[in-house]
Every structure is written in structure tokens, then in C-alpha cells.
Short mmCIF file of C-alpha atoms in Angstrom, two decimals:
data_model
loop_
_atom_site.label_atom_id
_atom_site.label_comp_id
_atom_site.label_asym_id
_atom_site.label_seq_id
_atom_site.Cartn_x
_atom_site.Cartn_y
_atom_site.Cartn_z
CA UNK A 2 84.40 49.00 -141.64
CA UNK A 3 84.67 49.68 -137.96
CA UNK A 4 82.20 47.55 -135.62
CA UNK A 5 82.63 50.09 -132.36
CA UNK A 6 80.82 48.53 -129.35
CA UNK A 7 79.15 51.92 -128.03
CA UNK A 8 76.64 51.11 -125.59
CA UNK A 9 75.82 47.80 -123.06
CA UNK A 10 72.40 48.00 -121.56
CA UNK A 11 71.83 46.78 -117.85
CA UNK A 12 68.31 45.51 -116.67
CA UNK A 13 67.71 47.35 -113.54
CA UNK A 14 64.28 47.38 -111.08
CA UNK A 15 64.58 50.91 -109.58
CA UNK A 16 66.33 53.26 -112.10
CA UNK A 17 66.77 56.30 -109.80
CA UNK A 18 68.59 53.75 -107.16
CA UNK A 19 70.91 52.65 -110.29
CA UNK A 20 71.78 56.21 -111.39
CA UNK A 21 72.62 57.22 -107.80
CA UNK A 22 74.69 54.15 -108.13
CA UNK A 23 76.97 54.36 -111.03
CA UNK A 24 77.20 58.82 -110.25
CA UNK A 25 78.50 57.82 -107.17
CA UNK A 26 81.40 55.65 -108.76
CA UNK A 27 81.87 58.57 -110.92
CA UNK A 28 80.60 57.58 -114.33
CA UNK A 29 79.53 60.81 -116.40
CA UNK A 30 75.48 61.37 -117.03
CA UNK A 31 75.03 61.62 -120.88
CA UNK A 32 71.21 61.46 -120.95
CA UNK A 33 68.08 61.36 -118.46
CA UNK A 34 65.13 61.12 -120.73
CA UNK A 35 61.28 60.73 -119.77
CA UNK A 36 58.82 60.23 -122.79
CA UNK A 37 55.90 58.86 -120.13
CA UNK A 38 55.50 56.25 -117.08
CA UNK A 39 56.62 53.52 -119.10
CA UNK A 40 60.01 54.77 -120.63
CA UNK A 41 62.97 56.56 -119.19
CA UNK A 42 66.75 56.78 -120.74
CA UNK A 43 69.56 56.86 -118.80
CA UNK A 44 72.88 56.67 -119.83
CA UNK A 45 76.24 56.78 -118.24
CA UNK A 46 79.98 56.56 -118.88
CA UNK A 47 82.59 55.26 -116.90
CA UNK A 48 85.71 57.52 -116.74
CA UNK A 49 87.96 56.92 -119.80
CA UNK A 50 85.58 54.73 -121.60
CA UNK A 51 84.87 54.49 -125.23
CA UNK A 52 81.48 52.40 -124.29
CA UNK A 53 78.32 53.86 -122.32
CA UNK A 54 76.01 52.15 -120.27
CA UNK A 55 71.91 52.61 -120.26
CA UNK A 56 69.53 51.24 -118.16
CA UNK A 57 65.95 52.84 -117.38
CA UNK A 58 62.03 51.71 -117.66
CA UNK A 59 61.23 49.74 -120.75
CA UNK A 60 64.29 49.21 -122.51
CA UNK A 61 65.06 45.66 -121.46
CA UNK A 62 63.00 42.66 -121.03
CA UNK A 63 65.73 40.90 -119.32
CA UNK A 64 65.65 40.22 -115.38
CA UNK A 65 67.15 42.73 -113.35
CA UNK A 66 70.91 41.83 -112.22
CA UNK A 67 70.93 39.09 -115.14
CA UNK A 68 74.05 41.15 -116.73
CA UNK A 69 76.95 39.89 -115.01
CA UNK A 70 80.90 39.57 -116.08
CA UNK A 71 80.94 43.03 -117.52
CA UNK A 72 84.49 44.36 -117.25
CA UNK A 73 86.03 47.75 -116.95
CA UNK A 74 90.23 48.10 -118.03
CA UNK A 75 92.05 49.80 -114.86
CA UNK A 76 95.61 50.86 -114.56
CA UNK A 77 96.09 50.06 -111.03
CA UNK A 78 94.05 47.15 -109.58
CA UNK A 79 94.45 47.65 -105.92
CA UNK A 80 94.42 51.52 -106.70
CA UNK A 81 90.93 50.81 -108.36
CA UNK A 82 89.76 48.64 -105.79
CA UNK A 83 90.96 50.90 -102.58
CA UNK A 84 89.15 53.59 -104.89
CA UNK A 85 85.89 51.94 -105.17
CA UNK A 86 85.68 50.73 -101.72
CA UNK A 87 86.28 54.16 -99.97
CA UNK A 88 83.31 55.23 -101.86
CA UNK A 89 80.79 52.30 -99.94
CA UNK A 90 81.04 50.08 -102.80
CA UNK A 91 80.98 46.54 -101.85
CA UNK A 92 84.22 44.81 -104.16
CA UNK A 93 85.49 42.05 -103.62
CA UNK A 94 89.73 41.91 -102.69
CA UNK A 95 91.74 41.55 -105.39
CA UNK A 96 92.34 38.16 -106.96
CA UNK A 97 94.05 36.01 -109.65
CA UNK A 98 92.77 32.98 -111.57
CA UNK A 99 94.25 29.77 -110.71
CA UNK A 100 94.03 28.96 -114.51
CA UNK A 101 96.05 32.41 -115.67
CA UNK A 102 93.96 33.34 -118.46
CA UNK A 103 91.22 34.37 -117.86
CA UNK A 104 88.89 34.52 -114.87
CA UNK A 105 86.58 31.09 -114.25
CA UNK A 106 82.69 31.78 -113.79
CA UNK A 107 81.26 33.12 -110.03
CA UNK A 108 83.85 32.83 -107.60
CA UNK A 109 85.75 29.29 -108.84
CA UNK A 110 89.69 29.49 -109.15
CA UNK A 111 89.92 32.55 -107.40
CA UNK A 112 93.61 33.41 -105.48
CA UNK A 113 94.13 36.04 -103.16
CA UNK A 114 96.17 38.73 -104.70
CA UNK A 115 97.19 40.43 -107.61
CA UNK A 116 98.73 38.16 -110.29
CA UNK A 117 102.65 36.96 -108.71
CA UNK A 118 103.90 37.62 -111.94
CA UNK A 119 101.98 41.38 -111.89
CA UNK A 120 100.95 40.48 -115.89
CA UNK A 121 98.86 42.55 -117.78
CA UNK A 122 94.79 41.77 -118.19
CA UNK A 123 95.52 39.32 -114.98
CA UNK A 124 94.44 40.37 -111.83
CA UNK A 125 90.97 41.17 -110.93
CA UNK A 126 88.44 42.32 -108.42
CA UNK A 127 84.46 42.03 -108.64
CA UNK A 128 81.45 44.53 -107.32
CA UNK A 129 77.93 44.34 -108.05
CA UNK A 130 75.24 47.22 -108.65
CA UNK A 131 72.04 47.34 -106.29
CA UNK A 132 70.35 45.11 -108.59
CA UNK A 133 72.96 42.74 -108.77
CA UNK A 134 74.74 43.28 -112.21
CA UNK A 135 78.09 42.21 -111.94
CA UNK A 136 81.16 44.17 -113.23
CA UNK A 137 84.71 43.23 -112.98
CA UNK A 138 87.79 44.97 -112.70
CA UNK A 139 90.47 43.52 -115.08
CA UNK A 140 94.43 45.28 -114.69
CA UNK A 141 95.55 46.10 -118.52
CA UNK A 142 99.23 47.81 -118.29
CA UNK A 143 100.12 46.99 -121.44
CA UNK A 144 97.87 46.31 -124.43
CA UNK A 145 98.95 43.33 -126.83
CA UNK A 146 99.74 44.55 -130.15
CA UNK A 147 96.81 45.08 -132.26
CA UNK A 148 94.38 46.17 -129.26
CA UNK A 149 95.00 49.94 -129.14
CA UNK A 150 92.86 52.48 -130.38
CA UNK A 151 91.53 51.77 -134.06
CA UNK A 152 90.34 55.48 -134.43
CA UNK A 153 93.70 56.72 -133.31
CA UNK A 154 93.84 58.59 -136.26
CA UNK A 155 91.09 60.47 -135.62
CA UNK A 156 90.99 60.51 -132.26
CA UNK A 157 92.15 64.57 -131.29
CA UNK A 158 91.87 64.21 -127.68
CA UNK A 159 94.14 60.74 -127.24
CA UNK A 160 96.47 62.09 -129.99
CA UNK A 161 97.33 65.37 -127.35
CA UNK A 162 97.83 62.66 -124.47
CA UNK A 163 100.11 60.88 -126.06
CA UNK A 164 101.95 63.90 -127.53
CA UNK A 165 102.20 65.41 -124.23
CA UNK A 166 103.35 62.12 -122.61
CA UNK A 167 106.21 61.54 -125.22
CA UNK A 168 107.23 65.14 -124.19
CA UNK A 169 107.67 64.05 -120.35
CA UNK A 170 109.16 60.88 -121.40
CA UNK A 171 111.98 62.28 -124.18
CA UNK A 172 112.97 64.94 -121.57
CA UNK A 173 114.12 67.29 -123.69
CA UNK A 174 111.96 69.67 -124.81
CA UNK A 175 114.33 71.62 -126.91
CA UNK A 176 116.12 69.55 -129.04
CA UNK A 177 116.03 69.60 -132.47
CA UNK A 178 114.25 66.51 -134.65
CA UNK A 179 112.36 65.40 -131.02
CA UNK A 180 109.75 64.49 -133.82
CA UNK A 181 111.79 61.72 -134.81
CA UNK A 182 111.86 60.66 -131.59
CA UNK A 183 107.70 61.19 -130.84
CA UNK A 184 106.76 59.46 -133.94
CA UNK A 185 108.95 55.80 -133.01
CA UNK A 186 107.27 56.48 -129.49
CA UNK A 187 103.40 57.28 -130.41
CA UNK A 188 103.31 54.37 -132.75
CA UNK A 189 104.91 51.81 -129.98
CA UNK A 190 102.11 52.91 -127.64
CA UNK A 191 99.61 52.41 -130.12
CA UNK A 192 100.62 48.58 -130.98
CA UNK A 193 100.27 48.50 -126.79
CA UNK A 194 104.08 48.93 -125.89
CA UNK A 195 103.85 49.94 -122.33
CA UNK A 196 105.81 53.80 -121.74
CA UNK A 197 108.88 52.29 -120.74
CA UNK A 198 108.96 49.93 -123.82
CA UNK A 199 108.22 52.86 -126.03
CA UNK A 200 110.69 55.09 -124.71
CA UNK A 201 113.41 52.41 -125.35
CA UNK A 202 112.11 51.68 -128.90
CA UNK A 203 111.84 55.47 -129.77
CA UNK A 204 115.66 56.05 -128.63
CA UNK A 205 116.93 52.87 -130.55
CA UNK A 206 115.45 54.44 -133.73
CA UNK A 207 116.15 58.01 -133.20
CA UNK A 208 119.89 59.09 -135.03
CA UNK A 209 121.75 60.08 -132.37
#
């Protein structure tokens, strides 16, 4: 049985300050709910994400900005971080982890830069909410095997991405049996090939 993480929640001291926040970073609104003065509902999404966030009045006991080293899956680090910091947001540059595996705690082992080697889940950059609540930035260009989408089959709206990115990548729209050629392709993606990888597997298993 599937064990989908679908929501984190944050402990935050003024919610409306938070849900200015986290709208201005562009994370979706899914609720905004008021039962009385001691409970409120909020819930956001960041773009692309599976998971939802909710924060509000009485639905934590922790300590505001006790949540830290919660991290969001970008494309493009310094994209991400260039984004996030034209919008006010104070991130950190972009770093690597003298260790290179994962990130150490707080600021230790940090090095300037994206990772040298540019691998995937290995570069990072940090920001903070109002409150404090720490998220991280991790790059992930190319999923291990294994870690890609385990309601793929059933997922409409990723199946129609990927169909309409093996038709950019196979470049030829009108050839007969392309679906020999999608299928090799869709199922390298989803065992984290990057689009490259997939393109190459899809063409060594396609008839020519």
C-alpha cells in the first residue's frame, strides 16, 4: 500500500504574515479556513509539488520557526535561487557540501558554488520564512532509479507531460510505430533517466 507524504505542517506566530509569505514565492492557496479565534487552516502548495504545507492558529504546539531542513526539488539551482531572490526573499548563495552527500546541519561544510561535478540532489541554497522555518533548495536533474512517480499510472496530468515531451524529443511526429519509440522513452524517465538518457535508450530499442 502506498504511504504518500501529503501534507508538512509549519508552526508559525502570525499566520496572515506567513500566507503573504509563501503567496509571494508563488505556492498555490488550497484552503483558508476560520472555525473561531482559536483555529484557522491554511494550506499551500509549492509549484509542482505532490506535498502541501499548513500552518494557522491551533494546529501545532511546536515553537514557531522550530521546522527547519525542509527541502523543495528544483531543476535549476541558481535559476531557483536568482528566482527567489528577485522576489525579496532572503536565500542564501548557492553551495555544496564539503562531505558530497548530503548537506551537514546549520551552515557547517558549506562551499561556495554549485556542486564542480554539477551532480544531481548536490547543490543547494537555504531561505527562511518570517518565523524562521528553514527550507532548502536541493538540485535533482536526474532521479535515481526507483524515485519517480509511484502513481505514474494513474497520474493523467504527468502521463500528458511526458507524452508531449517524448514528442519534442523523437522529432518526428509522423512516423509510423513512434509508439515504440515513446514507450522505451516514458519508462526510462520514470526509473529517473534524465531526457537525454531516455532519448538514447528509446532509439537503441526502437527497430530501425
Amino acid at each position: 500500500m502506498d504511504q504518500k507524504l501529503e501534507v508538512i505542517v509549519i508552526p508559525v506566530s502570525d499566520v496572515d504574515r506567513a500566507k503573504d509569505f509563501y503567496k509571494r514565492l508563488g505556492w498555490r492557496e488550497d484552503a483558508d479556513f476560520v472555525t473561531g479565534p482559536d483555529f484557522r487552516v491554511i494550506q499551500v502548495t509549492p509549484p509542482g509539488s505532490p506535498c502541501s504545507v499548513i500552518f494557522g492558529t491551533g494546529v501545532t504546539s511546536a515553537r514557531p520557526g522550530s521546522a527547519q531542513d525542509l527541502v523543495l526539488a528544483v531543476d535549476d539551482i541558481e535559476a531557483a535561487q536568482s528566482g527567489l531572490l528577485g522576489l525579496g526573499v532572503d536565500i542564501s548563495d548557492v553551495y555544496h557540501d564539503a562531505g558530497g552527500i548530503f548537506y551537514h546541519a546549520g551552515t557547517a561544510a558549506r562551499v561556495p558554488g554549485p556542486d564542480p561535478e554539477r551532480r544531481t540532489y548536490a547543490s543547494y541554497a537555504a531561505f527562511a520564512d518570517p518565523d524562521g522555518n528553514g527550507w532548502v533548495l536541493q538540485e535533482v536533474t536526474t532521479r535515481l532509479p526507483g524515485r519517480l512517480w509511484s502513481d505514474f499510472g494513474t497520474d493523467v496530468a504527468v502521463l500528458a507531460d511526458l507524452l508531449g515531451e517524448a514528442e519534442q524529443r523523437h522529432g518526428r511526429p509522423d512516423e509510423a510505430g513512434k509508439w515504440n519509440w515513446y514507450a522505451p522513452y516514458i519508462a526510462a524517465r520514470r526509473l529517473g533517466r534524465s531526457p537525454e538518457e531516455a532519448a538514447r535508450e528509446a532509439s537503441a530499442a526502437t527497430p530501425a
